[in-house]
Coordinates of N, CA and C in Angstrom, one line a residue:
M1 N -2.4 -40.2 -5.2 CA -1.6 -39.1 -5.7 C -2.0 -38.3 -4.2
T2 N -1.0 -37.5 -3.7 CA -1.2 -36.3 -2.7 C -0.9 -35.4 -3.4
R3 N -1.5 -34.5 -2.9 CA -0.8 -32.9 -4.1 C -1.3 -31.9 -3.2
L4 N -0.5 -30.7 -3.4 CA -0.5 -29.3 -2.7 C -0.6 -28.5 -4.1
V5 N -1.8 -27.8 -4.2 CA -1.9 -26.4 -5.1 C -2.1 -25.3 -4.9
L6 N -0.9 -24.6 -5.3 CA -0.1 -23.2 -5.2 C -1.1 -22.5 -6.1
V7 N -2.0 -21.7 -5.5 CA -2.5 -20.6 -6.4 C -1.8 -19.2 -6.0
R8 N -2.0 -18.5 -7.3 CA -1.6 -16.8 -6.8 C -3.1 -16.1 -6.6
H9 N -3.1 -15.0 -6.1 CA -4.7 -14.4 -5.8 C -5.0 -13.9 -6.9
G10 N -6.1 -13.3 -7.3 CA -6.6 -12.6 -8.3 C -5.9 -11.1 -8.2
R11 N -6.1 -10.5 -9.3 CA -6.0 -9.2 -9.9 C -6.4 -8.2 -8.8
T12 N -5.5 -7.1 -8.5 CA -5.6 -6.2 -7.7 C -5.4 -4.7 -8.6
A13 N -5.7 -3.6 -7.9 CA -5.7 -2.4 -9.2 C -4.3 -2.1 -9.1
W14 N -3.6 -2.4 -8.1 CA -1.8 -2.1 -7.9 C -1.6 -3.2 -8.8
N15 N -1.7 -4.4 -9.0 CA -1.3 -5.3 -9.8 C -1.3 -4.4 -11.4
A16 N -2.7 -4.1 -11.5 CA -2.8 -3.7 -12.9 C -2.4 -2.4 -13.0
Q17 N -1.8 -1.8 -12.4 CA -1.0 -0.3 -12.3 C 0.5 -1.0 -12.3
G18 N 0.9 -2.1 -12.2 CA 2.2 -2.4 -11.8 C 3.0 -1.9 -10.4
R19 N 2.0 -1.7 -9.5 CA 2.7 -1.7 -8.6 C 3.2 -2.3 -7.7
A20 N 4.1 -2.4 -6.8 CA 4.8 -3.3 -5.7 C 3.8 -3.3 -4.3
Q21 N 3.3 -4.4 -4.2 CA 2.3 -4.5 -2.7 C 2.8 -4.8 -1.6
G22 N 3.7 -5.8 -1.5 CA 4.2 -6.6 -0.6 C 3.3 -6.9 0.6
H23 N 3.2 -6.4 1.6 CA 2.4 -6.2 2.7 C 1.2 -5.3 2.9
T24 N 1.4 -4.4 2.0 CA 0.2 -3.4 1.8 C -0.9 -4.1 1.4
D25 N -2.1 -3.7 2.3 CA -3.4 -4.6 2.2 C -4.6 -4.4 1.1
I26 N -4.1 -4.7 -0.1 CA -5.2 -4.3 -1.3 C -5.7 -5.4 -1.5
G27 N -7.4 -5.1 -1.9 CA -8.3 -6.4 -2.1 C -8.1 -6.5 -3.7
L28 N -9.2 -7.2 -4.0 CA -9.0 -7.3 -5.4 C -9.8 -6.4 -6.0
D29 N -9.7 -6.1 -7.3 CA -10.3 -5.6 -8.3 C -11.3 -6.3 -8.7
E30 N -12.2 -5.6 -9.6 CA -13.5 -6.5 -10.4 C -12.9 -7.0 -10.9
V31 N -11.9 -7.3 -12.1 CA -11.2 -8.4 -12.6 C -10.7 -9.5 -12.1
G32 N -10.1 -9.0 -10.4 CA -9.5 -10.2 -9.8 C -11.0 -11.0 -9.1
R33 N -11.8 -10.3 -8.5 CA -13.3 -11.3 -8.3 C -13.7 -12.3 -9.6
A34 N -13.7 -11.7 -10.7 CA -13.9 -12.3 -12.0 C -13.1 -13.7 -11.9
Q35 N -12.1 -13.4 -11.7 CA -10.8 -14.4 -12.1 C -10.9 -15.6 -10.9
A36 N -11.1 -15.0 -9.9 CA -11.5 -16.2 -8.6 C -12.8 -16.5 -9.4
E37 N -13.7 -16.3 -9.5 CA -14.9 -16.9 -10.0 C -14.6 -18.0 -10.9
V38 N -13.7 -17.7 -12.0 CA -13.6 -18.7 -13.0 C -12.8 -19.9 -12.6
L39 N -11.8 -19.1 -11.5 CA -11.0 -20.3 -10.9 C -12.0 -21.6 -10.4
A40 N -12.7 -21.2 -9.9 CA -13.6 -21.8 -8.6 C -13.9 -23.5 -9.2
P41 N -14.4 -23.3 -10.1 CA -15.1 -24.8 -10.6 C -13.7 -25.8 -10.8
Y42 N -12.8 -25.0 -11.4 CA -11.5 -25.7 -11.7 C -11.0 -26.6 -10.3
V43 N -11.1 -25.7 -9.2 CA -10.5 -26.2 -7.6 C -11.7 -27.0 -7.6
V44 N -13.0 -27.0 -7.7 CA -14.0 -27.9 -7.1 C -13.7 -29.3 -7.9
A45 N -13.2 -29.1 -9.0 CA -12.8 -30.5 -10.0 C -11.8 -31.1 -9.1
M46 N -10.6 -30.5 -8.6 CA -9.5 -31.1 -8.0 C -9.8 -31.8 -6.6
A47 N -11.1 -31.6 -6.1 CA -11.7 -32.3 -5.0 C -10.9 -32.2 -3.6
P48 N -10.2 -31.0 -3.7 CA -9.6 -30.6 -2.5 C -10.1 -30.9 -0.7
S49 N -9.5 -31.6 0.2 CA -9.9 -31.4 1.6 C -9.5 -30.6 2.6
T50 N -8.7 -29.7 1.9 CA -8.3 -28.5 2.8 C -8.0 -27.2 2.0
L51 N -8.1 -26.1 2.5 CA -8.2 -24.8 2.0 C -7.2 -23.9 2.5
W52 N -6.3 -23.4 2.4 CA -5.3 -22.5 3.3 C -5.4 -21.3 2.5
S53 N -4.8 -19.8 2.9 CA -4.6 -19.0 2.3 C -3.7 -18.2 3.4
S54 N -3.0 -17.1 2.8 CA -2.3 -16.0 3.5 C -3.4 -15.1 4.1
D55 N -3.2 -14.4 5.1 CA -4.0 -13.4 5.9 C -4.1 -12.4 4.9
L56 N -3.4 -11.9 3.9 CA -3.9 -10.8 3.4 C -4.6 -10.8 2.6
T57 N -5.7 -9.3 2.4 CA -7.0 -9.3 1.8 C -7.0 -10.1 0.5
R58 N -6.2 -9.8 -0.6 CA -6.4 -10.0 -1.6 C -6.3 -11.6 -1.6
A59 N -5.6 -12.1 -0.7 CA -5.6 -13.5 -0.8 C -6.8 -14.4 -0.4
R60 N -7.2 -13.9 0.7 CA -8.6 -14.2 1.6 C -9.7 -14.0 0.6
Q61 N -9.6 -12.7 -0.1 CA -10.8 -12.8 -0.9 C -11.0 -13.8 -2.0
T62 N -9.6 -14.3 -2.8 CA -9.6 -15.4 -3.8 C -9.9 -16.7 -3.2
A63 N -9.6 -16.8 -1.9 CA -9.6 -18.1 -1.2 C -11.1 -18.1 -0.7
T64 N -11.4 -17.0 -0.2 CA -13.2 -17.2 0.1 C -13.9 -17.7 -1.2
V65 N -14.1 -17.4 -2.1 CA -14.7 -17.9 -3.7 C -14.7 -19.2 -3.5
L66 N -13.3 -19.8 -3.2 CA -13.2 -21.2 -3.3 C -13.6 -21.8 -2.5
A67 N -13.5 -21.6 -1.0 CA -14.1 -22.0 0.0 C -15.6 -21.9 -0.3
E68 N -16.5 -21.2 -0.6 CA -17.6 -21.0 -0.7 C -17.9 -22.2 -2.0
A69 N -17.1 -22.3 -3.2 CA -17.7 -23.1 -4.1 C -17.4 -24.6 -3.7
T70 N -16.4 -25.0 -2.4 CA -15.9 -26.3 -2.2 C -16.8 -26.3 -0.9
G71 N -17.0 -25.4 -0.6 CA -17.6 -26.0 0.9 C -16.8 -26.1 2.1
L72 N -15.5 -25.7 2.1 CA -14.2 -26.2 2.8 C -14.2 -24.9 4.0
A73 N -13.8 -25.2 5.1 CA -13.4 -24.1 6.0 C -12.0 -23.3 5.4
L74 N -12.1 -22.1 5.6 CA -11.0 -21.6 5.2 C -9.8 -21.2 6.4
R75 N -8.7 -21.9 6.1 CA -7.5 -21.5 7.3 C -6.4 -20.6 6.8
T76 N -6.1 -19.6 7.4 CA -5.2 -18.5 7.3 C -3.7 -18.6 8.0
D77 N -2.6 -18.3 7.6 CA -1.7 -18.3 7.9 C -0.7 -17.1 7.5
E78 N -0.3 -16.1 8.5 CA 0.7 -14.9 7.7 C 1.5 -15.1 7.3
R79 N 2.3 -16.7 7.8 CA 4.1 -16.8 7.0 C 3.5 -16.8 5.6
L80 N 2.2 -17.2 5.0 CA 2.0 -17.1 3.7 C 1.8 -15.7 2.9
R81 N 2.0 -15.0 3.6 CA 2.5 -13.5 3.1 C 3.1 -13.3 1.9
E82 N 3.0 -12.5 1.2 CA 4.0 -11.7 -0.2 C 5.3 -11.6 0.8
F83 N 6.3 -11.3 0.3 CA 7.8 -10.4 0.4 C 7.2 -9.0 1.1
D84 N 7.9 -8.8 1.9 CA 7.7 -7.4 2.3 C 8.7 -6.4 1.3
S85 N 7.8 -5.3 0.4 CA 8.7 -4.8 -0.3 C 9.3 -3.8 0.4
G86 N 9.2 -3.5 1.6 CA 9.9 -2.0 2.1 C 9.5 -0.8 1.6
E87 N 10.3 -0.3 1.3 CA 10.2 1.3 0.4 C 9.7 1.4 -0.7
R88 N 9.9 0.2 -1.4 CA 9.4 0.0 -2.6 C 8.1 -0.3 -2.6
S89 N 7.1 -0.2 -1.8 CA 5.7 -0.7 -1.7 C 4.9 0.6 -2.3
G90 N 3.7 0.5 -3.1 CA 3.4 1.4 -3.5 C 4.2 2.2 -5.1
L91 N 5.0 1.5 -5.5 CA 6.0 2.3 -6.4 C 5.4 1.4 -7.8
T92 N 5.4 2.3 -9.2 CA 5.6 1.5 -10.1 C 7.3 1.4 -10.2
V93 N 7.1 0.4 -12.0 CA 8.4 0.0 -12.0 C 9.6 1.6 -12.1
A94 N 8.7 2.3 -12.9 CA 9.2 3.8 -13.4 C 9.6 4.4 -12.1
E95 N 8.3 4.6 -11.2 CA 9.1 5.6 -9.9 C 10.4 4.6 -9.1
F96 N 10.4 3.4 -9.0 CA 11.0 2.7 -8.5 C 12.6 3.2 -8.9
A97 N 12.8 2.6 -10.4 CA 13.7 3.4 -11.1 C 14.4 5.0 -10.9
E98 N 13.3 5.9 -10.6 CA 13.5 7.0 -10.3 C 13.7 7.7 -9.2
Q99 N 13.4 6.7 -8.4 CA 13.4 7.0 -7.0 C 14.9 5.9 -6.2
Y100 N 15.1 4.9 -6.3 CA 16.2 4.2 -5.8 C 16.8 3.6 -7.1
P101 N 17.8 4.5 -7.7 CA 18.2 3.7 -9.1 C 19.1 2.7 -8.9
A102 N 19.9 2.6 -7.8 CA 20.7 1.3 -7.3 C 20.0 0.2 -7.2
E103 N 19.4 0.6 -6.4 CA 18.3 -0.6 -6.0 C 17.8 -1.5 -7.1
H104 N 16.9 -0.3 -8.3 CA 16.4 -0.8 -9.7 C 17.4 -1.6 -10.4
A105 N 18.7 -1.4 -10.3 CA 19.6 -2.2 -11.2 C 20.0 -3.3 -10.6
A106 N 19.8 -3.3 -9.5 CA 20.2 -4.9 -8.5 C 18.9 -5.2 -8.9
W107 N 17.9 -4.8 -9.0 CA 16.2 -6.1 -9.3 C 16.6 -6.3 -10.8
K108 N 17.2 -5.6 -11.7 CA 16.8 -5.5 -12.9 C 17.9 -6.8 -13.1
A109 N 19.2 -6.8 -12.4 CA 20.4 -8.0 -12.4 C 19.7 -9.2 -11.9
G110 N 18.5 -9.3 -11.3 CA 18.2 -10.5 -10.8 C 17.8 -10.4 -9.2
H111 N 18.1 -9.3 -8.6 CA 17.7 -9.4 -7.0 C 16.4 -9.3 -6.5
I112 N 15.7 -10.2 -6.4 CA 13.7 -10.0 -6.8 C 13.5 -9.1 -5.9
T113 N 14.1 -8.2 -4.6 CA 13.6 -7.3 -4.3 C 14.4 -6.2 -4.3
G114 N 15.7 -5.9 -4.7 CA 16.5 -5.5 -5.3 C 17.2 -4.5 -3.8
N115 N 17.2 -5.2 -2.8 CA 18.0 -4.6 -1.7 C 17.3 -3.3 -1.2
V116 N 16.1 -3.1 -1.5 CA 15.3 -2.0 -1.0 C 15.3 -1.7 0.3
P117 N 15.7 -0.3 1.2 CA 15.5 -0.4 3.0 C 14.0 -1.0 3.3
G118 N 14.1 -1.8 4.5 CA 13.1 -2.4 4.6 C 12.3 -3.8 4.0
A119 N 12.8 -3.7 3.1 CA 12.1 -5.1 2.3 C 12.6 -6.6 3.0
E120 N 11.8 -7.7 2.8 CA 12.7 -8.6 3.2 C 13.4 -9.4 2.1
S121 N 14.4 -10.2 2.6 CA 15.5 -10.9 1.6 C 14.6 -12.4 1.2
P122 N 15.1 -12.7 0.2 CA 14.8 -14.5 -0.3 C 14.9 -15.2 1.0
D123 N 16.0 -14.9 1.7 CA 16.5 -16.1 2.7 C 15.3 -15.8 3.8
Q124 N 14.9 -14.5 4.0 CA 14.1 -14.2 5.3 C 12.7 -15.2 5.0
V125 N 12.1 -14.9 3.6 CA 10.9 -15.3 3.3 C 11.0 -16.7 3.1
V126 N 11.9 -17.4 2.5 CA 11.9 -19.1 2.6 C 12.2 -19.4 4.2
A127 N 12.5 -18.6 4.8 CA 12.5 -19.1 6.4 C 11.0 -19.3 7.0
R128 N 10.5 -18.2 6.5 CA 9.0 -18.3 7.1 C 7.8 -19.2 6.4
M129 N 8.0 -19.1 4.9 CA 7.4 -19.9 3.9 C 7.7 -21.6 4.0
V130 N 8.9 -22.0 3.9 CA 9.1 -23.3 3.8 C 8.6 -24.3 4.9
P131 N 9.2 -23.8 6.3 CA 8.3 -24.4 7.0 C 6.6 -24.4 7.2
A132 N 6.2 -22.9 6.6 CA 4.4 -23.3 6.4 C 4.1 -24.5 5.7
L133 N 4.7 -24.4 4.6 CA 4.5 -25.4 3.3 C 4.5 -26.7 3.5
R134 N 5.7 -27.0 4.5 CA 6.2 -28.4 4.9 C 4.8 -28.8 6.2
E135 N 4.6 -27.8 6.8 CA 3.6 -28.3 8.0 C 2.2 -28.8 6.8
I136 N 1.9 -27.8 6.1 CA 0.5 -27.9 5.4 C 0.9 -29.1 4.5
W137 N 1.6 -29.5 4.0 CA 1.9 -31.0 2.8 C 1.9 -32.2 4.1
D138 N 2.4 -32.0 5.1 CA 2.8 -33.0 6.1 C 1.3 -33.4 6.8
A139 N 0.3 -32.2 6.9 CA -0.8 -32.6 7.6 C -2.0 -32.9 6.3
T140 N -1.6 -33.3 5.1 CA -2.5 -33.3 3.9 C -2.4 -35.1 4.0
P141 N -3.4 -35.6 4.2 CA -3.5 -37.1 4.5 C -3.2 -37.4 2.5
E142 N -2.4 -38.8 2.8 CA -2.2 -39.5 1.8 C -3.5 -39.7 1.0
G143 N -2.8 -39.4 -0.5 CA -4.0 -39.5 -1.4 C -5.1 -38.3 -1.1
E144 N -5.0 -37.5 -0.6 CA -5.7 -36.1 -0.8 C -5.0 -35.2 -1.4
T145 N -5.8 -33.8 -1.6 CA -5.2 -32.6 -2.0 C -5.6 -31.3 -1.0
T146 N -4.7 -30.6 -1.3 CA -4.8 -29.3 -0.2 C -4.6 -27.9 -1.4
V147 N -5.4 -27.2 -1.0 CA -5.2 -25.9 -2.2 C -4.9 -24.9 -1.3
L148 N -3.5 -23.9 -1.5 CA -3.3 -22.9 -0.7 C -3.3 -21.4 -1.6
V149 N -3.7 -20.7 -0.9 CA -3.9 -19.3 -1.8 C -2.5 -18.2 -1.5
S150 N -1.5 -18.0 -2.2 CA -1.0 -17.2 -1.5 C -0.1 -16.1 -2.9
H151 N 0.7 -15.8 -3.1 CA 1.3 -14.4 -3.5 C 2.4 -15.0 -4.8
G152 N 2.7 -14.2 -6.0 CA 3.6 -14.5 -6.7 C 5.0 -14.8 -6.4
A153 N 5.5 -13.5 -5.7 CA 6.7 -13.8 -5.5 C 7.6 -14.6 -4.4
C154 N 6.8 -14.8 -3.5 CA 6.8 -15.7 -2.2 C 6.6 -17.2 -2.5
L155 N 5.6 -17.4 -3.6 CA 5.6 -19.0 -4.0 C 6.6 -19.0 -5.0
K156 N 7.2 -18.2 -5.6 CA 8.0 -18.6 -6.5 C 9.5 -19.0 -5.8
V157 N 9.8 -18.2 -4.9 CA 11.1 -18.6 -4.2 C 10.9 -19.6 -3.3
S158 N 9.5 -20.1 -2.4 CA 9.6 -21.0 -1.6 C 9.3 -22.2 -2.3
L159 N 8.7 -22.3 -3.4 CA 8.4 -23.1 -4.2 C 9.9 -24.1 -4.8
A160 N 10.8 -23.3 -5.1 CA 11.9 -24.0 -5.4 C 12.7 -24.2 -4.3
A161 N 12.5 -23.6 -3.2 CA 13.6 -24.2 -1.9 C 12.9 -24.9 -1.2
F162 N 11.5 -25.6 -1.3 CA 10.8 -26.9 -0.7 C 11.1 -28.0 -1.5
L163 N 11.4 -27.7 -2.8 CA 11.7 -28.9 -3.4 C 13.4 -29.4 -3.5
G164 N 14.1 -28.3 -3.1 CA 15.3 -28.5 -2.9 C 16.2 -28.1 -4.3
W165 N 15.8 -27.2 -4.8 CA 16.3 -26.8 -6.4 C 17.5 -26.0 -5.8
P166 N 18.5 -25.9 -6.5 CA 19.5 -24.9 -6.6 C 18.8 -23.4 -6.7
E167 N 19.2 -22.3 -6.1 CA 18.8 -21.3 -6.5 C 18.7 -21.0 -7.7
E168 N 19.9 -21.2 -8.9 CA 19.8 -20.7 -9.9 C 18.7 -21.7 -10.7
V169 N 18.5 -22.3 -10.3 CA 17.5 -23.3 -11.2 C 15.9 -22.4 -10.9
G170 N 15.8 -22.3 -9.3 CA 14.5 -21.5 -8.9 C 14.4 -20.4 -9.8
D171 N 15.4 -19.6 -10.0 CA 15.4 -18.4 -10.4 C 14.8 -18.6 -12.3
T172 N 14.9 -19.5 -12.5 CA 14.3 -19.5 -14.0 C 12.7 -19.9 -14.0
L173 N 12.2 -19.5 -13.0 CA 10.6 -19.8 -13.1 C 10.1 -18.4 -12.9
R174 N 8.9 -18.4 -13.8 CA 8.7 -17.1 -13.9 C 7.6 -16.7 -13.0
G175 N 6.9 -15.8 -12.8 CA 6.0 -15.6 -11.6 C 4.6 -16.1 -12.0
L176 N 3.8 -16.5 -11.1 CA 2.3 -17.3 -11.3 C 1.6 -16.1 -11.6
D177 N 1.0 -16.1 -12.7 CA -0.3 -15.3 -13.5 C -1.2 -15.0 -12.2
N178 N -2.1 -14.0 -11.9 CA -3.1 -13.9 -11.1 C -4.1 -15.0 -11.4
C179 N -4.5 -15.7 -10.3 CA -5.2 -16.9 -10.1 C -4.5 -18.0 -11.1
G180 N -3.2 -18.0 -11.7 CA -2.7 -19.0 -11.9 C -2.1 -20.3 -10.8
W181 N -1.6 -21.4 -11.2 CA -1.6 -22.3 -10.1 C -0.7 -23.3 -10.5
A182 N 0.2 -23.8 -9.2 CA 1.0 -24.7 -9.7 C 0.8 -26.1 -8.8
V183 N 0.8 -27.1 -9.1 CA 0.7 -28.5 -8.4 C 1.8 -29.2 -8.2
L184 N 2.1 -29.7 -7.0 CA 3.1 -30.4 -6.3 C 2.6 -31.9 -6.2
E185 N 2.9 -33.0 -5.9 CA 2.3 -34.3 -6.2 C 3.4 -35.2 -5.6
Q186 N 3.0 -36.1 -4.9 CA 3.6 -37.2 -4.5 C 2.9 -38.8 -4.8
D187 N 3.3 -39.5 -5.3 CA 2.5 -41.3 -5.9 C 2.7 -42.0 -4.8
A188 N 3.6 -41.9 -3.9 CA 3.9 -42.7 -2.9 C 4.7 -42.0 -1.8
L189 N 4.9 -42.7 -0.4 CA 5.6 -41.7 0.6 C 7.1 -42.0 0.0
D190 N 7.3 -42.8 -0.4 CA 8.9 -43.5 -0.4 C 9.0 -42.6 -1.8
R191 N 8.3 -42.3 -2.5 CA 8.5 -41.2 -3.8 C 9.0 -39.9 -3.5
P192 N 9.8 -39.2 -3.8 CA 9.9 -37.5 -3.9 C 8.6 -36.8 -4.2
I193 N 8.2 -35.6 -4.0 CA 7.6 -34.6 -4.2 C 8.2 -34.0 -5.5
R194 N 7.1 -33.8 -6.2 CA 7.4 -33.6 -7.4 C 6.6 -32.0 -8.2
L195 N 7.4 -31.2 -8.8 CA 6.5 -30.2 -9.3 C 5.8 -30.7 -10.9
A196 N 4.4 -31.1 -10.6 CA 4.0 -31.8 -11.8 C 3.4 -30.8 -12.9
S197 N 2.9 -29.5 -12.5 CA 2.9 -28.5 -13.0 C 2.9 -27.0 -12.7
Y198 N 3.1 -26.1 -13.7 CA 3.3 -24.4 -13.4 C 3.0 -23.7 -14.0
N199 N 2.1 -22.6 -13.3 CA 1.4 -21.6 -14.0 C 0.3 -22.0 -14.7
E200 N -0.4 -23.1 -14.4 CA -1.8 -23.4 -14.9 C -2.6 -22.3 -14.9
T201 N -3.5 -22.0 -15.9 CA -5.0 -20.8 -15.8 C -6.1 -21.4 -16.5
A202 N -7.1 -20.9 -15.5 CA -8.3 -21.2 -16.0 C -8.7 -20.6 -17.6
Q203 N -8.5 -19.4 -17.7 CA -8.6 -18.9 -18.8 C -7.6 -17.8 -19.0
P204 N -6.4 -18.0 -20.0 CA -5.4 -17.2 -19.6 C -5.8 -15.6 -20.3
G205 N -6.7 -15.6 -21.2 CA -7.1 -14.3 -21.8 C -7.6 -13.6 -20.7
V206 N -8.1 -14.1 -19.6 CA -9.1 -13.5 -18.6 C -7.9 -12.7 -17.7
H207 N -6.8 -13.4 -17.5 CA -6.2 -12.9 -16.2 C -4.7 -12.8 -16.3
S208 N -4.1 -13.0 -17.6 CA -2.7 -12.8 -18.0 C -2.5 -11.8 -18.1
L209 N -1.4 -10.8 -17.1 CA -1.1 -9.3 -17.1 C -0.1 -9.4 -18.4
D210 N -0.1 -8.0 -19.0 CA 1.3 -7.6 -19.9 C 2.5 -7.6 -18.7
A211 N 3.5 -8.2 -19.4 CA 4.9 -8.3 -18.8 C 5.5 -7.1 -18.0
A212 N 4.9 -6.0 -19.0 CA 5.5 -4.9 -18.4 C 4.9 -4.1 -17.4
T213 N 3.8 -4.7 -17.0 CA 2.6 -3.7 -15.7 C 2.6 -4.4 -14.8
E214 N 3.0 -5.9 -14.9 CA 2.7 -6.7 -14.0 C 3.7 -6.7 -12.9
S215 N 3.3 -6.3 -11.5 CA 4.1 -6.1 -10.3 C 4.8 -7.6 -10.0
P216 N 6.2 -7.4 -9.8 CA 6.9 -8.7 -9.4 C 6.5 -9.2 -7.8
L217 N 6.0 -8.1 -6.8 CA 5.9 -8.2 -5.4 C 4.4 -8.2 -4.9
G218 N 3.4 -9.0 -5.5 CA 2.2 -8.9 -5.5 C 1.5 -9.7 -4.8

């Protein structure tokens, strides 16, 4: 069985405050570091042969814990970054609603960035993320496992596009929890890649965030 395990990074202070992070380079907080440590034995049990990460600090710090636990070298790729959240970066949902009411309404209606000035569109994110996922998948030897640490919103939209799902199907996925993971697998080269599991967690009580405060662009 060939597998690609997609992991969201651990918690940051901005996640806890419900602030959109985008490309703002925020590191893990104490909870996030603990989440990565709790996750590490689960990743060791997956016996990965390769470890990839977004180049943003919160993802690299999470992946570094996994690298130390597995003994793998860590590779980074800037294409695995979160959405650039543009002028929404650093804002809570309440601040976003107050400062950008029209864009907030669009976000509430289902547009992932709300068309905020300077923000990447889902199509732009898919255009950089899916080729990266394809290259990483193709480089994974048959029967082996690759682990990749990235970000919630970009993983959600790119996973759906990678699998060829219609947009309305991808929209039914919720974002991954901090240090939650999804598993893509293929049991033979002539078989389709499938989503085997989504939002698995090591200890849900440790890293699930209240839906009212979790940032969708973190």
